[in-house]
PDB file of C-alpha atoms in Angstrom:
ATOM      1  CA  MET F   1      16.261  -7.273   0.845  1.00 44.00           C
ATOM      2  CA  ASP F   2      17.223  -4.155   2.294  1.00 48.00           C
ATOM      3  CA  GLN F   3      15.970  -2.432   5.594  1.00 52.00           C
ATOM      4  CA  ARG F   4      13.001  -0.344   4.071  1.00 54.00           C
ATOM      5  CA  HIS F   5      11.478  -3.653   3.349  1.00 53.00           C
ATOM      6  CA  THR F   6      11.559  -5.339   6.553  1.00 57.00           C
ATOM      7  CA  GLN F   7      11.448  -2.521   9.215  1.00 67.00           C
ATOM      8  CA  LEU F   8       8.322  -0.939   8.038  1.00 73.00           C
ATOM      9  CA  GLY F   9       5.128  -2.360   9.559  1.00 87.00           C
ATOM     10  CA  TRP F  10       3.448  -3.814   6.321  1.00 89.00           C
ATOM     11  CA  ARG F  11      -0.325  -4.489   6.317  1.00 90.00           C
ATOM     12  CA  LYS F  12      -2.709  -6.585   3.970  1.00 87.00           C
ATOM     13  CA  SER F  13      -6.287  -6.130   3.683  1.00 81.00           C
ATOM     14  CA  THR F  14      -8.225  -8.579   5.641  1.00 81.00           C
ATOM     15  CA  ARG F  15     -10.290  -9.016   2.468  1.00 79.00           C
ATOM     16  CA  CYS F  16      -7.167 -10.339   0.780  1.00 83.00           C
ATOM     17  CA  SER F  17      -7.786 -14.231   0.255  1.00 78.00           C
ATOM     18  CA  SER F  18      -5.011 -14.943  -1.942  1.00 74.00           C
ATOM     19  CA  ASN F  19      -1.030 -13.673  -2.241  1.00 71.00           C
ATOM     20  CA  GLY F  20      -1.963 -11.351  -5.026  1.00 76.00           C
ATOM     21  CA  CYS F  21      -2.802  -8.336  -2.860  1.00 87.00           C
ATOM     22  CA  VAL F  22      -1.020  -5.134  -1.985  1.00 87.00           C
ATOM     23  CA  GLU F  23       0.316  -4.161   1.348  1.00 91.00           C
ATOM     24  CA  THR F  24       0.616  -0.736   2.791  1.00 92.00           C
ATOM     25  CA  SER F  25       2.931   0.762   5.174  1.00 93.00           C
ATOM     26  CA  VAL F  26       3.253   4.414   6.656  1.00 92.00           C
ATOM     27  CA  ALA F  27       6.745   6.090   6.698  1.00 87.00           C
ATOM     28  CA  ALA F  28       7.281   9.368   8.485  1.00 85.00           C
ATOM     29  CA  ASP F  29       6.675  11.471   5.532  1.00 88.00           C
ATOM     30  CA  ALA F  30       4.684   9.027   2.973  1.00 91.00           C
ATOM     31  CA  TYR F  31       2.193   6.215   2.617  1.00 93.00           C
ATOM     32  CA  LEU F  32       3.685   3.444   0.855  1.00 93.00           C
ATOM     33  CA  VAL F  33       2.015   0.580  -1.191  1.00 91.00           C
ATOM     34  CA  ARG F  34       3.968  -2.644  -2.497  1.00 90.00           C
ATOM     35  CA  ASP F  35       2.989  -5.912  -4.308  1.00 88.00           C
ATOM     36  CA  SER F  36       2.327  -8.800  -1.659  1.00 86.00           C
ATOM     37  CA  LYS F  37       4.068 -11.233  -4.259  1.00 86.00           C
ATOM     38  CA  GLU F  38       7.174  -8.936  -4.759  1.00 86.00           C
ATOM     39  CA  ILE F  39       8.040  -7.964  -1.343  1.00 81.00           C
ATOM     40  CA  GLY F  40      11.522  -7.042  -2.230  1.00 85.00           C
ATOM     41  CA  GLY F  41      10.302  -5.218  -5.264  1.00 88.00           C
ATOM     42  CA  ALA F  42       9.256  -1.545  -6.173  1.00 91.00           C
ATOM     43  CA  ILE F  43       7.581   0.480  -3.386  1.00 90.00           C
ATOM     44  CA  LEU F  44       5.009   3.215  -4.537  1.00 91.00           C
ATOM     45  CA  SER F  45       5.360   6.379  -2.230  1.00 92.00           C
ATOM     46  CA  PHE F  46       2.558   9.038  -1.944  1.00 93.00           C
ATOM     47  CA  GLY F  47       2.065  12.190  -0.276  1.00 95.00           C
ATOM     48  CA  SER F  48      -0.588  12.598   2.518  1.00 94.00           C
ATOM     49  CA  ALA F  49      -2.620  14.751   0.128  1.00 95.00           C
ATOM     50  CA  GLN F  50      -2.381  12.103  -2.731  1.00 95.00           C
ATOM     51  CA  TRP F  51      -3.232   9.421  -0.234  1.00 93.00           C
ATOM     52  CA  MET F  52      -6.296  11.006   1.189  1.00 94.00           C
ATOM     53  CA  ASP F  53      -7.626  11.667  -2.429  1.00 94.00           C
ATOM     54  CA  PHE F  54      -6.926   7.976  -3.451  1.00 89.00           C
ATOM     55  CA  ILE F  55      -9.012   6.727  -0.339  1.00 90.00           C
ATOM     56  CA  SER F  56     -11.769   9.238  -1.085  1.00 93.00           C
ATOM     57  CA  ALA F  57     -12.126   8.076  -4.433  1.00 91.00           C
ATOM     58  CA  ILE F  58     -12.103   4.518  -3.249  1.00 86.00           C
ATOM     59  CA  LYS F  59     -15.199   5.409  -0.986  1.00 90.00           C
ATOM     60  CA  CYS F  60     -17.023   7.243  -3.643  1.00 92.00           C
ATOM     61  CA  GLY F  61     -16.855   4.140  -5.837  1.00 90.00           C
ATOM     62  CA  GLU F  62     -14.701   5.878  -8.922  1.00 90.00           C
ATOM     63  CA  PHE F  63     -12.710   2.583  -9.411  1.00 82.00           C
ATOM     64  CA  GLY F  64     -16.007   0.307  -9.731  1.00 77.00           C
ATOM     65  CA  ASN F  65     -16.247  -3.009  -8.266  1.00 66.00           C
ATOM     66  CA  MET F  66     -12.419  -3.441  -8.012  1.00 60.00           C
TER      67      MET F  66
END
């Protein structure tokens, strides 16, 4: 496991009741997302504008009852 996985302050939703959740972190220039079951796996990276659009879409219910 490399440093990008261990030195970031990863957070999991308080609504997560299993190990099948996503975790988020904030880096200097990006918002990061990873699978909590695969902490050594792929990390998705989003710019600030992309992240804010995503959060707005969630709040507006664009993804249904996920």
